[in-house]
PDB file of C-alpha atoms in Angstrom:
ATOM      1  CA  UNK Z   1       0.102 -47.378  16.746  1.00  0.00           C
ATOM      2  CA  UNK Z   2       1.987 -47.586  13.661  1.00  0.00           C
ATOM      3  CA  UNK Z   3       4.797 -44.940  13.029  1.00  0.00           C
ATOM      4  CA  UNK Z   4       5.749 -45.503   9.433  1.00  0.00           C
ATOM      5  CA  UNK Z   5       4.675 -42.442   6.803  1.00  0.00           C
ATOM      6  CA  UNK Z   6       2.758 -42.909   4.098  1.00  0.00           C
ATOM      7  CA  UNK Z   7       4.442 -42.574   0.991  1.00  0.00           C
ATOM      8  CA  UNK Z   8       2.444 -41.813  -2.802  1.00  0.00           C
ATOM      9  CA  UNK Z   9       2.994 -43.700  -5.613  1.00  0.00           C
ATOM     10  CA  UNK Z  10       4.983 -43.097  -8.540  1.00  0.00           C
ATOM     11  CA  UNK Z  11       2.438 -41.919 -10.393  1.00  0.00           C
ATOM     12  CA  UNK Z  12       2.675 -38.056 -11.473  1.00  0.00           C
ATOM     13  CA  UNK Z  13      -0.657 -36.150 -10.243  1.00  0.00           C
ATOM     14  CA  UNK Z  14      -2.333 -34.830 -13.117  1.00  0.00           C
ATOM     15  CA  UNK Z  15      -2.797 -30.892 -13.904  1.00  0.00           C
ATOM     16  CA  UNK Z  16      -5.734 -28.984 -15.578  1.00  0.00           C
ATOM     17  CA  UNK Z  17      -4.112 -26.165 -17.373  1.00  0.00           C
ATOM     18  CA  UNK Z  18      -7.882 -24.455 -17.571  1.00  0.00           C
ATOM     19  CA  UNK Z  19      -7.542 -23.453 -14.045  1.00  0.00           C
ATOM     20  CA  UNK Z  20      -4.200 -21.170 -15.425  1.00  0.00           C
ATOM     21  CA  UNK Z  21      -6.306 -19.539 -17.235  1.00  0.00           C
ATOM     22  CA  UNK Z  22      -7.918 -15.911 -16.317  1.00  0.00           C
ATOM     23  CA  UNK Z  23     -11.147 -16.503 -18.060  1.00  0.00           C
ATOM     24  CA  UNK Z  24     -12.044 -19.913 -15.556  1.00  0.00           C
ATOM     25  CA  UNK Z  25     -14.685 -19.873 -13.254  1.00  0.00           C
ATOM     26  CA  UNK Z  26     -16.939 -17.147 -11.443  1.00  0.00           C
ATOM     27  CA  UNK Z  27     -19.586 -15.882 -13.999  1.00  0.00           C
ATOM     28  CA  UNK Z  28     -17.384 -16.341 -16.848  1.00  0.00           C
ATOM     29  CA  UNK Z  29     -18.212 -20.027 -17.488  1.00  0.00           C
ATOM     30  CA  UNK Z  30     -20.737 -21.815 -16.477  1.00  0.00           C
ATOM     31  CA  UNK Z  31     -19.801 -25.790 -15.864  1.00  0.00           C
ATOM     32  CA  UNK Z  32     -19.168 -24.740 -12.392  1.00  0.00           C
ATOM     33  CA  UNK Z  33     -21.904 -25.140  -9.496  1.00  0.00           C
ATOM     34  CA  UNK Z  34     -20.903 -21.216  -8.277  1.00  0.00           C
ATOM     35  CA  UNK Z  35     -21.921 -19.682 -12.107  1.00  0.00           C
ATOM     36  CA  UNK Z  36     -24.883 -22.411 -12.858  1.00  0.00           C
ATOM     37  CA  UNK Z  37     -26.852 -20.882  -9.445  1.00  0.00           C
ATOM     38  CA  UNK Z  38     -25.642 -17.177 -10.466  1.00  0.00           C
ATOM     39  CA  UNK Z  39     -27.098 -17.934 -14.408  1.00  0.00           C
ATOM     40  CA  UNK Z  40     -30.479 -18.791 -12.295  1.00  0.00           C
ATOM     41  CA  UNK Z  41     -30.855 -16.040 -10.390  1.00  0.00           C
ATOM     42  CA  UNK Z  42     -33.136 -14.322 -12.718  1.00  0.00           C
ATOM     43  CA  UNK Z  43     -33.314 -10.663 -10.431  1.00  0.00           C
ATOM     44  CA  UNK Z  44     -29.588 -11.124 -10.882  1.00  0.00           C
ATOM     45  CA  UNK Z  45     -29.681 -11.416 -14.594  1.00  0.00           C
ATOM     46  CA  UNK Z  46     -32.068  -8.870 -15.062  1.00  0.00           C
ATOM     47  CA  UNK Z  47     -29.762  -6.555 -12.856  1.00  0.00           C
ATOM     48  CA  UNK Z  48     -27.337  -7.093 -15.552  1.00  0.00           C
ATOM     49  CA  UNK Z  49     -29.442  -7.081 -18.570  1.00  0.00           C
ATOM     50  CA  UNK Z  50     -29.614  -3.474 -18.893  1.00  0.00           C
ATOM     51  CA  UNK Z  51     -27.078  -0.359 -19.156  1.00  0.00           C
ATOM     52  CA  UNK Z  52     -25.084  -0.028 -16.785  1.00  0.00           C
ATOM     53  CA  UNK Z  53     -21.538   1.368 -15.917  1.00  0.00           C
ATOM     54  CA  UNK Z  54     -18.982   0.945 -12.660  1.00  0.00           C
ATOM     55  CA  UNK Z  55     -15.934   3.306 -12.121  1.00  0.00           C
ATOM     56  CA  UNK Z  56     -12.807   3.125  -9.837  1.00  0.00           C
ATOM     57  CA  UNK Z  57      -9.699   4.434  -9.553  1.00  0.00           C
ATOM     58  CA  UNK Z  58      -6.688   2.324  -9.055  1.00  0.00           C
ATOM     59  CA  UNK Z  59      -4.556   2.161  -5.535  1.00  0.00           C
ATOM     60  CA  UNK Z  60      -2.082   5.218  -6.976  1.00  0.00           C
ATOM     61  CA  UNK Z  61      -5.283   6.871  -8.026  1.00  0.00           C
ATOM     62  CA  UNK Z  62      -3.795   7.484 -11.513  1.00  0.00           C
ATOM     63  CA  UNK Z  63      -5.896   5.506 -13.338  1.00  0.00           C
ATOM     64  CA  UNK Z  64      -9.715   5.208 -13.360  1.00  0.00           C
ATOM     65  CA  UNK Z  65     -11.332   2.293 -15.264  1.00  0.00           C
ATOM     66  CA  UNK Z  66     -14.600   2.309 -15.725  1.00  0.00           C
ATOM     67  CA  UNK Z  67     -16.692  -1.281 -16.734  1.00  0.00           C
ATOM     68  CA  UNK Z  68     -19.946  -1.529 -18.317  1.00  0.00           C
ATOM     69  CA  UNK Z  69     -23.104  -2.315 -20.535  1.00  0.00           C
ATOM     70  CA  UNK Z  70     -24.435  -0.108 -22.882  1.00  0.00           C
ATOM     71  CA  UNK Z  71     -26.631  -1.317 -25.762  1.00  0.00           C
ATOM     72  CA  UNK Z  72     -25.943  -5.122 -25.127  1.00  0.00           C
ATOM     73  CA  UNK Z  73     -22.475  -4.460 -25.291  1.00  0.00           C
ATOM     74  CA  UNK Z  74     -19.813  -4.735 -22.432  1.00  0.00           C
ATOM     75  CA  UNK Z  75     -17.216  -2.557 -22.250  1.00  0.00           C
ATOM     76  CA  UNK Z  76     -13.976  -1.244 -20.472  1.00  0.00           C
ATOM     77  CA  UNK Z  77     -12.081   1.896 -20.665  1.00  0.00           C
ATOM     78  CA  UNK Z  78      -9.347   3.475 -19.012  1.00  0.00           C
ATOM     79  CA  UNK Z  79      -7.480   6.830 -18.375  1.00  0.00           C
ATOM     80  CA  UNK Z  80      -4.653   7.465 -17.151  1.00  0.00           C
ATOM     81  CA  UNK Z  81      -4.241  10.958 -15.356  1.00  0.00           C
ATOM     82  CA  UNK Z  82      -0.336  11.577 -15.554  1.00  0.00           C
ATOM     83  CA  UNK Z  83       0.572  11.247 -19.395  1.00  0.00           C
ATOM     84  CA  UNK Z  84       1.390  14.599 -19.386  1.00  0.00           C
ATOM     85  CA  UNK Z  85       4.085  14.202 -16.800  1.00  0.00           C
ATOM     86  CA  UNK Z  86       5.198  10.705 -18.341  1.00  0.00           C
ATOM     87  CA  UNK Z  87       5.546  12.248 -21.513  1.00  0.00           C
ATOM     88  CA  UNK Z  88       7.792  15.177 -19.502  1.00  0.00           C
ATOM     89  CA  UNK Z  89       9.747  12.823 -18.088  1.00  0.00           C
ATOM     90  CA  UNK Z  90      10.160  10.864 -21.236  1.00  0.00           C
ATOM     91  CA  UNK Z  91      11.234  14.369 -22.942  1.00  0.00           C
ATOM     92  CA  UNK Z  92      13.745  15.574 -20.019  1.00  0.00           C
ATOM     93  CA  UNK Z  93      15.352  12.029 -19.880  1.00  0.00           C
ATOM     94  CA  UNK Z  94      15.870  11.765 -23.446  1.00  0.00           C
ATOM     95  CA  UNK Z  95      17.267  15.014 -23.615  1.00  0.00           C
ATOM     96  CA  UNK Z  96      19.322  14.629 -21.309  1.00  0.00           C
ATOM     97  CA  UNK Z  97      21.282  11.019 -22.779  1.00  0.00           C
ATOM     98  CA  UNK Z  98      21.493  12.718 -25.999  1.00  0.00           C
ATOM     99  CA  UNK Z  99      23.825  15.417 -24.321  1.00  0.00           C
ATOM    100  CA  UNK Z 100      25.586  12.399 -23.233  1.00  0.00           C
ATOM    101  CA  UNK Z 101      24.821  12.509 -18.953  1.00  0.00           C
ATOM    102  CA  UNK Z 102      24.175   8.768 -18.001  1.00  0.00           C
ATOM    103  CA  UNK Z 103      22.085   7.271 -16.151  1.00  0.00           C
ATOM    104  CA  UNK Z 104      23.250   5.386 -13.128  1.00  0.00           C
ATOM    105  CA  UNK Z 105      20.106   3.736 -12.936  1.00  0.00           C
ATOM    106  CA  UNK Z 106      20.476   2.461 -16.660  1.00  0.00           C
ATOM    107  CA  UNK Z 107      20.805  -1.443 -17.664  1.00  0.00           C
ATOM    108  CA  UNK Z 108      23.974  -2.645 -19.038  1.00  0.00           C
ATOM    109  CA  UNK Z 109      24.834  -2.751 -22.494  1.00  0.00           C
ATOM    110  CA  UNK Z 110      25.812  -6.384 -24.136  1.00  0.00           C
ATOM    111  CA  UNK Z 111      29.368  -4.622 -24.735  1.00  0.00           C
ATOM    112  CA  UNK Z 112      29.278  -3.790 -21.225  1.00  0.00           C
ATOM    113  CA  UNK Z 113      28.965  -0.313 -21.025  1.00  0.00           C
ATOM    114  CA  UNK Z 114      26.054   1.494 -19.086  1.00  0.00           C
ATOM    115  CA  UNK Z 115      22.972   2.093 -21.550  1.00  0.00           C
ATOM    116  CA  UNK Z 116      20.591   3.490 -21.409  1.00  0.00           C
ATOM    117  CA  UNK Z 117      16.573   3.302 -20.234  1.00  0.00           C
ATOM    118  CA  UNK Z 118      14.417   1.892 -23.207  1.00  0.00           C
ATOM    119  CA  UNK Z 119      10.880   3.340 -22.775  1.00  0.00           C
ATOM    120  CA  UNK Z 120       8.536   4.876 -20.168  1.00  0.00           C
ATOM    121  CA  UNK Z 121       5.198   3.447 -20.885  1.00  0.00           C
ATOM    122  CA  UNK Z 122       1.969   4.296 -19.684  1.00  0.00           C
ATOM    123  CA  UNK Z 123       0.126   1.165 -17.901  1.00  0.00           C
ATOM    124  CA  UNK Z 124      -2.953   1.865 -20.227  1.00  0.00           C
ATOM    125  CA  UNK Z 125      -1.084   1.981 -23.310  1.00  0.00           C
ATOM    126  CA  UNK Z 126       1.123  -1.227 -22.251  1.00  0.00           C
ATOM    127  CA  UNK Z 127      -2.571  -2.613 -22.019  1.00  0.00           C
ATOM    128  CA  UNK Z 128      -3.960  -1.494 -25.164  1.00  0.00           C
ATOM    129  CA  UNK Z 129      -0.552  -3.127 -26.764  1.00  0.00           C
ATOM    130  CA  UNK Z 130      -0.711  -6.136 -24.933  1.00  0.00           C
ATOM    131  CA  UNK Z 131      -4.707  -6.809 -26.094  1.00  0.00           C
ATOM    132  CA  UNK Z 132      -4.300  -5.637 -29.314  1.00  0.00           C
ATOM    133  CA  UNK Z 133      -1.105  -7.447 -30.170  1.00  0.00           C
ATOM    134  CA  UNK Z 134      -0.930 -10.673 -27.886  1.00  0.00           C
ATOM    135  CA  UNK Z 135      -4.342 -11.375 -27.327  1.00  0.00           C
ATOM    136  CA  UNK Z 136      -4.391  -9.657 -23.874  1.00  0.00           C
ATOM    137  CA  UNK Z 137      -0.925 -11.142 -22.451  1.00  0.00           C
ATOM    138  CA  UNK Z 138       0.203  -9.016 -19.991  1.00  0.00           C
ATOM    139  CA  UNK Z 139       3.703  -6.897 -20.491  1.00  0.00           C
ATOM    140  CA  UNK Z 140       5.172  -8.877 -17.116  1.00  0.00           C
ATOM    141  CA  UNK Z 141       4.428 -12.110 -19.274  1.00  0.00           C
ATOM    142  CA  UNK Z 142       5.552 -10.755 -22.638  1.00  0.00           C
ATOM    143  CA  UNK Z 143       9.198  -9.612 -21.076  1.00  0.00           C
ATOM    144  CA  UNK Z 144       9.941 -13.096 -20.033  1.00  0.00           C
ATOM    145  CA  UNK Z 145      10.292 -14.044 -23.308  1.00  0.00           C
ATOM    146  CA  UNK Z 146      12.839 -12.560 -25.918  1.00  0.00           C
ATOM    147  CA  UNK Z 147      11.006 -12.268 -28.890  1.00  0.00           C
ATOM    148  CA  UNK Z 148       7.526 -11.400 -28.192  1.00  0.00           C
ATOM    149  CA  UNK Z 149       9.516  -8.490 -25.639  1.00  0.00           C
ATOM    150  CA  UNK Z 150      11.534  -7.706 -28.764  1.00  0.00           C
ATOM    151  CA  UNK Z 151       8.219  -7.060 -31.053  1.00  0.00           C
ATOM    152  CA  UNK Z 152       6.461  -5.136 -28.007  1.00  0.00           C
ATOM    153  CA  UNK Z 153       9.419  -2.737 -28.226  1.00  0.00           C
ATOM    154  CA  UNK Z 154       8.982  -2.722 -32.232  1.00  0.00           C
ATOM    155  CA  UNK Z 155       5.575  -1.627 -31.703  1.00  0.00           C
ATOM    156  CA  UNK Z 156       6.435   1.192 -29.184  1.00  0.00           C
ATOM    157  CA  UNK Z 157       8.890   2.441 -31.719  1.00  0.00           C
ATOM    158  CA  UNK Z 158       7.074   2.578 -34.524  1.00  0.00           C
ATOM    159  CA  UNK Z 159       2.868   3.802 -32.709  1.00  0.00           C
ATOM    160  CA  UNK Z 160       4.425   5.278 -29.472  1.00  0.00           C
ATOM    161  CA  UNK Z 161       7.365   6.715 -30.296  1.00  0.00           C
ATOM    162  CA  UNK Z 162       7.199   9.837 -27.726  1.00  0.00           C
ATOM    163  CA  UNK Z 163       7.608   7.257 -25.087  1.00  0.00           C
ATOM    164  CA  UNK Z 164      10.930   5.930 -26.168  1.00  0.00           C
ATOM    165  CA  UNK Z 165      13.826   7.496 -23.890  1.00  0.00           C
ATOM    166  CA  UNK Z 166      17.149   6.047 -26.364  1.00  0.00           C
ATOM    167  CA  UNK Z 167      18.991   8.594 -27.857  1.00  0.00           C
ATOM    168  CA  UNK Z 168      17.923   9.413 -31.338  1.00  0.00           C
ATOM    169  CA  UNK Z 169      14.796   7.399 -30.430  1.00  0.00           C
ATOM    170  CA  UNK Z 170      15.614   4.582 -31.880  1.00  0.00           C
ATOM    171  CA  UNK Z 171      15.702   1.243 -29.789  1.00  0.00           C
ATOM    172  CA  UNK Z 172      18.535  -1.235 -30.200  1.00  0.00           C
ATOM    173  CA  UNK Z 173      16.384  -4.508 -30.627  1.00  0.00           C
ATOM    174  CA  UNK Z 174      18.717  -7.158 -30.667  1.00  0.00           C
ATOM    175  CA  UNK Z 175      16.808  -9.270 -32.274  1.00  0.00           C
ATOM    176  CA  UNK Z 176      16.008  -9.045 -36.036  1.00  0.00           C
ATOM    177  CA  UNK Z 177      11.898  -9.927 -35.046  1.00  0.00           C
ATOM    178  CA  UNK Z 178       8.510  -9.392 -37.864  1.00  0.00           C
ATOM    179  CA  UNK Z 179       6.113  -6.597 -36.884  1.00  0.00           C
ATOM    180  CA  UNK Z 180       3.242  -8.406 -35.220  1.00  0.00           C
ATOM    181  CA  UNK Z 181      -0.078  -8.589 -36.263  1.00  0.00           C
ATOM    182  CA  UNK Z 182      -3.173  -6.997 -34.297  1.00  0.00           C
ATOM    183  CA  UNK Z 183      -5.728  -9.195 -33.658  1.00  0.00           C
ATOM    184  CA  UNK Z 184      -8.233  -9.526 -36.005  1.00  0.00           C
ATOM    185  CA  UNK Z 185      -6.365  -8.772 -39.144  1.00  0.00           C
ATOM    186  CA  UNK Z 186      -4.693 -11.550 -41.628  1.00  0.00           C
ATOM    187  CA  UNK Z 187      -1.658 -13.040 -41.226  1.00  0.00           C
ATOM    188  CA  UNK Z 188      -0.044 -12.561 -44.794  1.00  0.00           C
ATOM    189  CA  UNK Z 189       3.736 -14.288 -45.246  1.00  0.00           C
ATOM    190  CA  UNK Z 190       6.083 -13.481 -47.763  1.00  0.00           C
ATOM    191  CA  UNK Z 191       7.629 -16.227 -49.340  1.00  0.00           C
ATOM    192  CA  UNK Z 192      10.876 -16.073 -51.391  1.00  0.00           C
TER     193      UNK Z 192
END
């Protein structure tokens, strides 16, 4: 019996970045052996051919998404069933810091002082930003990084400004960032 461990060898193992990505695999592609047997299931194909529609709520039952097919197209839409409370709480909370009562709950300030909370977004319109903006990058992705979190806030300001709860609602961006563009439309740059 021979007790010494087998080591590997200096070489790095080598990643596939595709398998990162949220569109790989299942029925979405089909180089895999799971989605080339689904694609030849005709009765399954057919199921899907026509108009259909799915609907569920989430686990806080506030927001129902329903999936579907109609005309050859696939869709998905959601509602959310507390923006009228949201936007309450937005309104009281806002009030409020103008008056001047903080928020214990508030981040810091770069000076040091409490602040402030920024916005109160609904999940469905963080979505709606998030796809029509960053190509479907999700808000917990965008706030890692400072300027695509800085022009997410520049777009709340400026289209969803009755979620913002700064005083005077206006947001201090720290950083001076362009408006981004939606997807689909040109890119124009200004040039001096």
């Amino acid at each position: 019996m021979n007790n010494t461990p087998e080591y590997l060898d200096d070489t790095d193992p080598e990643k596939n970045h595709n398998y990162y990505r949220q569109d790989h695999g299942g029925m979405i592609t089909n180089h895999n052996g799971i989605a080339d047997k689904l694609l030849k299931n005709n009765d399954l194909y057919n199921a899907m051919k026509g108009n259909w529609t799915r609907t569920e709520t989430n686990k806080s039952k506030n927001i129902i998404t329903t999936t579907g097919r109609e005309d050859g197209k696939f869709y998905i839409k959601r509602e959310q069933l507390n923006i009228k409370r949201i936007l309450q709480d937005v309104k009281n909370y806002r009030e409020a810091a103008e008056r001047g009562i903080p928020d214990p709950m508030a981040p810091l300030m770069p000076d040091g002082t409490l602040g402030y909370k920024w916005m109160e977004l609904p999940k469905v319109i963080s979505i709606r930003i998030s796809d029509q903006y960053f190509g479907g990058l999700p808000w917990n992705a965008i706030k890692n990084d400072r300027t695509l979190k800085a022009q997410f806030y520049r777009v709340v300001e400026t289209e969803y400004p009755q979620y913002v709860c700064y005083p005077g609602g206006k947001l201090p961006i720290p950083v001076a960032v362009p408006y981004p563009t939606k997807s689909g439309e040109k890119k124009y740059f200004q040039g001096h």
